[in-house]
């Protein structure tokens, strides 16, 4: 393992098999998950982005969805009996999870949040999820990722609509 973070320590302490991979983190270069997929040479459907949202401004939730997908916030809200969900401010997310923006992981959070894993991710043999720092991901089976954080698996994302031609 090249780097220890609270996420990698969490996975190791739970006996979850994983490997660590780094990539060039370029915050001004577009979608980070897509950058990671390109950098490590894998299908974007295998690279999962980690987002922290608020349901009805009161319930913090961690979402893990394919990098090339859009989140359906109405479906996320409904999972928690809410009316709407929106992205949490980066400062608030960092205070809750212990991870700075661009390095948020569902593993090893300072305050463990409920995690929802996109059902689409479960179709992959392995996925890449943020390892708790910018430019760092873990390769893990989606089943292990789901089990170790007791994530709900749900239909919360879809690929973006094709551009009209």
PDB file of C-alpha atoms in Angstrom:
ATOM      1  CA  UNK A   1       0.000   0.000   0.000  1.00  0.00           C
ATOM      2  CA  UNK A   2       1.442   3.331  -1.026  1.00  0.00           C
ATOM      3  CA  UNK A   3      -0.437   5.594   1.354  1.00  0.00           C
ATOM      4  CA  UNK A   4      -2.288   5.287   4.640  1.00  0.00           C
ATOM      5  CA  UNK A   5      -5.435   7.310   5.134  1.00  0.00           C
ATOM      6  CA  UNK A   6      -8.326   6.912   7.549  1.00  0.00           C
ATOM      7  CA  UNK A   7     -10.164   5.154   4.687  1.00  0.00           C
ATOM      8  CA  UNK A   8      -7.414   2.610   4.011  1.00  0.00           C
ATOM      9  CA  UNK A   9      -6.892   2.035   7.744  1.00  0.00           C
ATOM     10  CA  UNK A  10     -10.652   1.447   8.103  1.00  0.00           C
ATOM     11  CA  UNK A  11     -10.686  -1.116   5.282  1.00  0.00           C
ATOM     12  CA  UNK A  12      -7.578  -2.881   6.612  1.00  0.00           C
ATOM     13  CA  UNK A  13      -8.983  -3.010  10.159  1.00  0.00           C
ATOM     14  CA  UNK A  14     -12.135  -4.676   8.786  1.00  0.00           C
ATOM     15  CA  UNK A  15     -10.136  -7.255   6.824  1.00  0.00           C
ATOM     16  CA  UNK A  16     -11.402  -6.048   3.460  1.00  0.00           C
ATOM     17  CA  UNK A  17      -9.159  -6.880   0.495  1.00  0.00           C
ATOM     18  CA  UNK A  18      -8.269  -3.793  -1.552  1.00  0.00           C
ATOM     19  CA  UNK A  19      -5.452  -2.185  -3.477  1.00  0.00           C
ATOM     20  CA  UNK A  20      -4.485   1.488  -3.624  1.00  0.00           C
ATOM     21  CA  UNK A  21      -4.032   3.395  -6.888  1.00  0.00           C
ATOM     22  CA  UNK A  22      -3.027   6.993  -7.400  1.00  0.00           C
ATOM     23  CA  UNK A  23      -3.885   9.363 -10.212  1.00  0.00           C
ATOM     24  CA  UNK A  24      -3.115  12.928 -11.210  1.00  0.00           C
ATOM     25  CA  UNK A  25      -5.576  15.123  -9.312  1.00  0.00           C
ATOM     26  CA  UNK A  26      -6.407  18.249 -11.326  1.00  0.00           C
ATOM     27  CA  UNK A  27      -9.219  20.181  -9.602  1.00  0.00           C
ATOM     28  CA  UNK A  28      -9.661  22.647 -12.463  1.00  0.00           C
ATOM     29  CA  UNK A  29      -9.706  19.989 -15.158  1.00  0.00           C
ATOM     30  CA  UNK A  30     -13.323  18.844 -15.072  1.00  0.00           C
ATOM     31  CA  UNK A  31     -14.982  15.863 -13.455  1.00  0.00           C
ATOM     32  CA  UNK A  32     -12.554  14.273 -11.012  1.00  0.00           C
ATOM     33  CA  UNK A  33     -13.975  10.750 -11.334  1.00  0.00           C
ATOM     34  CA  UNK A  34     -13.592  10.884 -15.091  1.00  0.00           C
ATOM     35  CA  UNK A  35     -10.004  12.123 -14.650  1.00  0.00           C
ATOM     36  CA  UNK A  36      -9.304   9.204 -12.334  1.00  0.00           C
ATOM     37  CA  UNK A  37     -10.738   6.687 -14.818  1.00  0.00           C
ATOM     38  CA  UNK A  38      -8.607   8.096 -17.621  1.00  0.00           C
ATOM     39  CA  UNK A  39      -5.468   8.253 -15.470  1.00  0.00           C
ATOM     40  CA  UNK A  40      -5.674   4.672 -14.192  1.00  0.00           C
ATOM     41  CA  UNK A  41      -6.955   3.341 -17.520  1.00  0.00           C
ATOM     42  CA  UNK A  42     -10.317   1.883 -16.539  1.00  0.00           C
ATOM     43  CA  UNK A  43     -13.921   2.214 -17.699  1.00  0.00           C
ATOM     44  CA  UNK A  44     -15.595   5.249 -16.028  1.00  0.00           C
ATOM     45  CA  UNK A  45     -18.456   2.923 -14.986  1.00  0.00           C
ATOM     46  CA  UNK A  46     -15.945   1.250 -12.610  1.00  0.00           C
ATOM     47  CA  UNK A  47     -14.839   4.511 -10.976  1.00  0.00           C
ATOM     48  CA  UNK A  48     -17.279   5.701  -8.340  1.00  0.00           C
ATOM     49  CA  UNK A  49     -17.547   9.274  -7.132  1.00  0.00           C
ATOM     50  CA  UNK A  50     -18.385   9.977  -3.506  1.00  0.00           C
ATOM     51  CA  UNK A  51     -20.801  12.817  -2.810  1.00  0.00           C
ATOM     52  CA  UNK A  52     -22.231  14.126   0.440  1.00  0.00           C
ATOM     53  CA  UNK A  53     -25.788  15.432   0.303  1.00  0.00           C
ATOM     54  CA  UNK A  54     -28.439  16.674   2.692  1.00  0.00           C
ATOM     55  CA  UNK A  55     -31.981  15.354   2.637  1.00  0.00           C
ATOM     56  CA  UNK A  56     -34.463  18.052   3.655  1.00  0.00           C
ATOM     57  CA  UNK A  57     -31.488  20.095   4.941  1.00  0.00           C
ATOM     58  CA  UNK A  58     -31.267  17.879   8.035  1.00  0.00           C
ATOM     59  CA  UNK A  59     -30.145  14.348   7.086  1.00  0.00           C
ATOM     60  CA  UNK A  60     -26.560  13.987   5.838  1.00  0.00           C
ATOM     61  CA  UNK A  61     -26.053  11.101   3.392  1.00  0.00           C
ATOM     62  CA  UNK A  62     -23.014   9.777   1.528  1.00  0.00           C
ATOM     63  CA  UNK A  63     -23.672   8.715  -2.077  1.00  0.00           C
ATOM     64  CA  UNK A  64     -21.382   6.469  -4.121  1.00  0.00           C
ATOM     65  CA  UNK A  65     -22.209   6.483  -7.841  1.00  0.00           C
ATOM     66  CA  UNK A  66     -20.421   5.811 -11.141  1.00  0.00           C
ATOM     67  CA  UNK A  67     -18.296   8.776 -12.237  1.00  0.00           C
ATOM     68  CA  UNK A  68     -20.099   8.989 -15.564  1.00  0.00           C
ATOM     69  CA  UNK A  69     -23.584   9.146 -13.991  1.00  0.00           C
ATOM     70  CA  UNK A  70     -25.905  11.855 -12.726  1.00  0.00           C
ATOM     71  CA  UNK A  71     -27.564  11.534  -9.309  1.00  0.00           C
ATOM     72  CA  UNK A  72     -31.350  11.475  -9.084  1.00  0.00           C
ATOM     73  CA  UNK A  73     -31.804  13.647  -5.981  1.00  0.00           C
ATOM     74  CA  UNK A  74     -35.546  12.962  -5.763  1.00  0.00           C
ATOM     75  CA  UNK A  75     -34.895   9.218  -5.482  1.00  0.00           C
ATOM     76  CA  UNK A  76     -32.247   9.846  -2.805  1.00  0.00           C
ATOM     77  CA  UNK A  77     -34.667  11.998  -0.787  1.00  0.00           C
ATOM     78  CA  UNK A  78     -37.400   9.365  -1.071  1.00  0.00           C
ATOM     79  CA  UNK A  79     -35.063   6.691   0.368  1.00  0.00           C
ATOM     80  CA  UNK A  80     -34.925   8.723   3.576  1.00  0.00           C
ATOM     81  CA  UNK A  81     -38.572   9.792   3.657  1.00  0.00           C
ATOM     82  CA  UNK A  82     -37.696  13.293   2.476  1.00  0.00           C
ATOM     83  CA  UNK A  83     -38.923  15.681  -0.150  1.00  0.00           C
ATOM     84  CA  UNK A  84     -35.626  16.874  -1.593  1.00  0.00           C
ATOM     85  CA  UNK A  85     -31.885  16.357  -1.485  1.00  0.00           C
ATOM     86  CA  UNK A  86     -29.058  18.688  -2.440  1.00  0.00           C
ATOM     87  CA  UNK A  87     -25.296  18.749  -2.330  1.00  0.00           C
ATOM     88  CA  UNK A  88     -23.853  19.640   1.058  1.00  0.00           C
ATOM     89  CA  UNK A  89     -21.484  22.602   1.296  1.00  0.00           C
ATOM     90  CA  UNK A  90     -17.868  21.382   1.085  1.00  0.00           C
ATOM     91  CA  UNK A  91     -16.943  22.930   4.459  1.00  0.00           C
ATOM     92  CA  UNK A  92     -19.839  21.190   6.220  1.00  0.00           C
ATOM     93  CA  UNK A  93     -19.038  17.897   4.492  1.00  0.00           C
ATOM     94  CA  UNK A  94     -15.388  18.140   5.538  1.00  0.00           C
ATOM     95  CA  UNK A  95     -16.358  18.868   9.150  1.00  0.00           C
ATOM     96  CA  UNK A  96     -18.618  15.809   9.248  1.00  0.00           C
ATOM     97  CA  UNK A  97     -16.548  13.279   7.321  1.00  0.00           C
ATOM     98  CA  UNK A  98     -13.023  14.442   8.076  1.00  0.00           C
ATOM     99  CA  UNK A  99     -12.240  14.480   4.343  1.00  0.00           C
ATOM    100  CA  UNK A 100     -11.583  17.570   2.222  1.00  0.00           C
ATOM    101  CA  UNK A 101     -13.432  18.093  -1.050  1.00  0.00           C
ATOM    102  CA  UNK A 102     -11.970  15.861  -3.759  1.00  0.00           C
ATOM    103  CA  UNK A 103     -10.873  13.304  -1.172  1.00  0.00           C
ATOM    104  CA  UNK A 104     -14.165  12.187   0.372  1.00  0.00           C
ATOM    105  CA  UNK A 105     -14.512   8.468   0.985  1.00  0.00           C
ATOM    106  CA  UNK A 106     -17.373   6.386   2.355  1.00  0.00           C
ATOM    107  CA  UNK A 107     -14.757   4.500   4.398  1.00  0.00           C
ATOM    108  CA  UNK A 108     -13.304   5.753   7.681  1.00  0.00           C
ATOM    109  CA  UNK A 109     -15.426   8.876   8.047  1.00  0.00           C
ATOM    110  CA  UNK A 110     -15.016  10.912  11.245  1.00  0.00           C
ATOM    111  CA  UNK A 111     -18.808  10.792  11.685  1.00  0.00           C
ATOM    112  CA  UNK A 112     -20.080   7.732   9.810  1.00  0.00           C
ATOM    113  CA  UNK A 113     -22.912   8.838   7.524  1.00  0.00           C
ATOM    114  CA  UNK A 114     -25.547   6.583   5.984  1.00  0.00           C
ATOM    115  CA  UNK A 115     -24.170   5.398   2.644  1.00  0.00           C
ATOM    116  CA  UNK A 116     -26.160   4.717  -0.520  1.00  0.00           C
ATOM    117  CA  UNK A 117     -24.396   2.788  -3.262  1.00  0.00           C
ATOM    118  CA  UNK A 118     -25.763   3.007  -6.803  1.00  0.00           C
ATOM    119  CA  UNK A 119     -27.219  -0.346  -7.829  1.00  0.00           C
ATOM    120  CA  UNK A 120     -25.424  -0.016 -11.182  1.00  0.00           C
ATOM    121  CA  UNK A 121     -22.064  -0.348  -9.400  1.00  0.00           C
ATOM    122  CA  UNK A 122     -23.010  -3.824  -8.191  1.00  0.00           C
ATOM    123  CA  UNK A 123     -22.714  -5.112 -11.780  1.00  0.00           C
ATOM    124  CA  UNK A 124     -18.940  -4.506 -11.810  1.00  0.00           C
ATOM    125  CA  UNK A 125     -16.421  -7.138 -10.640  1.00  0.00           C
ATOM    126  CA  UNK A 126     -14.323  -4.363  -9.048  1.00  0.00           C
ATOM    127  CA  UNK A 127     -14.812  -0.660  -8.501  1.00  0.00           C
ATOM    128  CA  UNK A 128     -12.511   2.243  -7.670  1.00  0.00           C
ATOM    129  CA  UNK A 129     -13.619   4.472  -4.787  1.00  0.00           C
ATOM    130  CA  UNK A 130     -11.867   7.446  -3.216  1.00  0.00           C
ATOM    131  CA  UNK A 131      -9.319   6.330  -0.636  1.00  0.00           C
ATOM    132  CA  UNK A 132      -9.593   9.407   1.560  1.00  0.00           C
ATOM    133  CA  UNK A 133      -7.299  11.823  -0.221  1.00  0.00           C
ATOM    134  CA  UNK A 134      -7.117  13.692  -3.492  1.00  0.00           C
ATOM    135  CA  UNK A 135      -5.554  11.594  -6.242  1.00  0.00           C
ATOM    136  CA  UNK A 136      -6.013   8.278  -4.421  1.00  0.00           C
ATOM    137  CA  UNK A 137      -8.539   5.459  -4.950  1.00  0.00           C
ATOM    138  CA  UNK A 138      -8.995   1.921  -3.671  1.00  0.00           C
ATOM    139  CA  UNK A 139      -9.880  -1.001  -5.915  1.00  0.00           C
ATOM    140  CA  UNK A 140     -12.466  -3.132  -4.129  1.00  0.00           C
ATOM    141  CA  UNK A 141     -15.368  -5.425  -4.946  1.00  0.00           C
ATOM    142  CA  UNK A 142     -18.706  -3.615  -4.802  1.00  0.00           C
ATOM    143  CA  UNK A 143     -20.017  -6.312  -2.454  1.00  0.00           C
ATOM    144  CA  UNK A 144     -17.181  -5.651   0.021  1.00  0.00           C
ATOM    145  CA  UNK A 145     -17.733  -1.884  -0.284  1.00  0.00           C
ATOM    146  CA  UNK A 146     -21.435  -2.324   0.448  1.00  0.00           C
ATOM    147  CA  UNK A 147     -20.951  -4.682   3.380  1.00  0.00           C
ATOM    148  CA  UNK A 148     -18.172  -2.811   5.180  1.00  0.00           C
ATOM    149  CA  UNK A 149     -20.237   0.390   5.508  1.00  0.00           C
ATOM    150  CA  UNK A 150     -23.663  -1.316   5.535  1.00  0.00           C
ATOM    151  CA  UNK A 151     -24.654   0.725   2.492  1.00  0.00           C
ATOM    152  CA  UNK A 152     -28.127   0.734   1.022  1.00  0.00           C
ATOM    153  CA  UNK A 153     -28.032  -0.345  -2.608  1.00  0.00           C
ATOM    154  CA  UNK A 154     -30.527   1.635  -4.663  1.00  0.00           C
ATOM    155  CA  UNK A 155     -31.420   3.030  -8.063  1.00  0.00           C
ATOM    156  CA  UNK A 156     -30.146   6.597  -7.512  1.00  0.00           C
ATOM    157  CA  UNK A 157     -28.199   7.381 -10.687  1.00  0.00           C
ATOM    158  CA  UNK A 158     -28.318   7.203 -14.454  1.00  0.00           C
ATOM    159  CA  UNK A 159     -26.000   8.025 -17.315  1.00  0.00           C
ATOM    160  CA  UNK A 160     -26.412  11.556 -18.653  1.00  0.00           C
ATOM    161  CA  UNK A 161     -28.838  11.954 -21.524  1.00  0.00           C
ATOM    162  CA  UNK A 162     -27.171  11.964 -24.942  1.00  0.00           C
ATOM    163  CA  UNK A 163     -26.654  15.392 -26.435  1.00  0.00           C
ATOM    164  CA  UNK A 164     -29.278  16.413 -28.939  1.00  0.00           C
ATOM    165  CA  UNK A 165     -27.908  16.427 -32.454  1.00  0.00           C
TER     166      UNK A 165
END
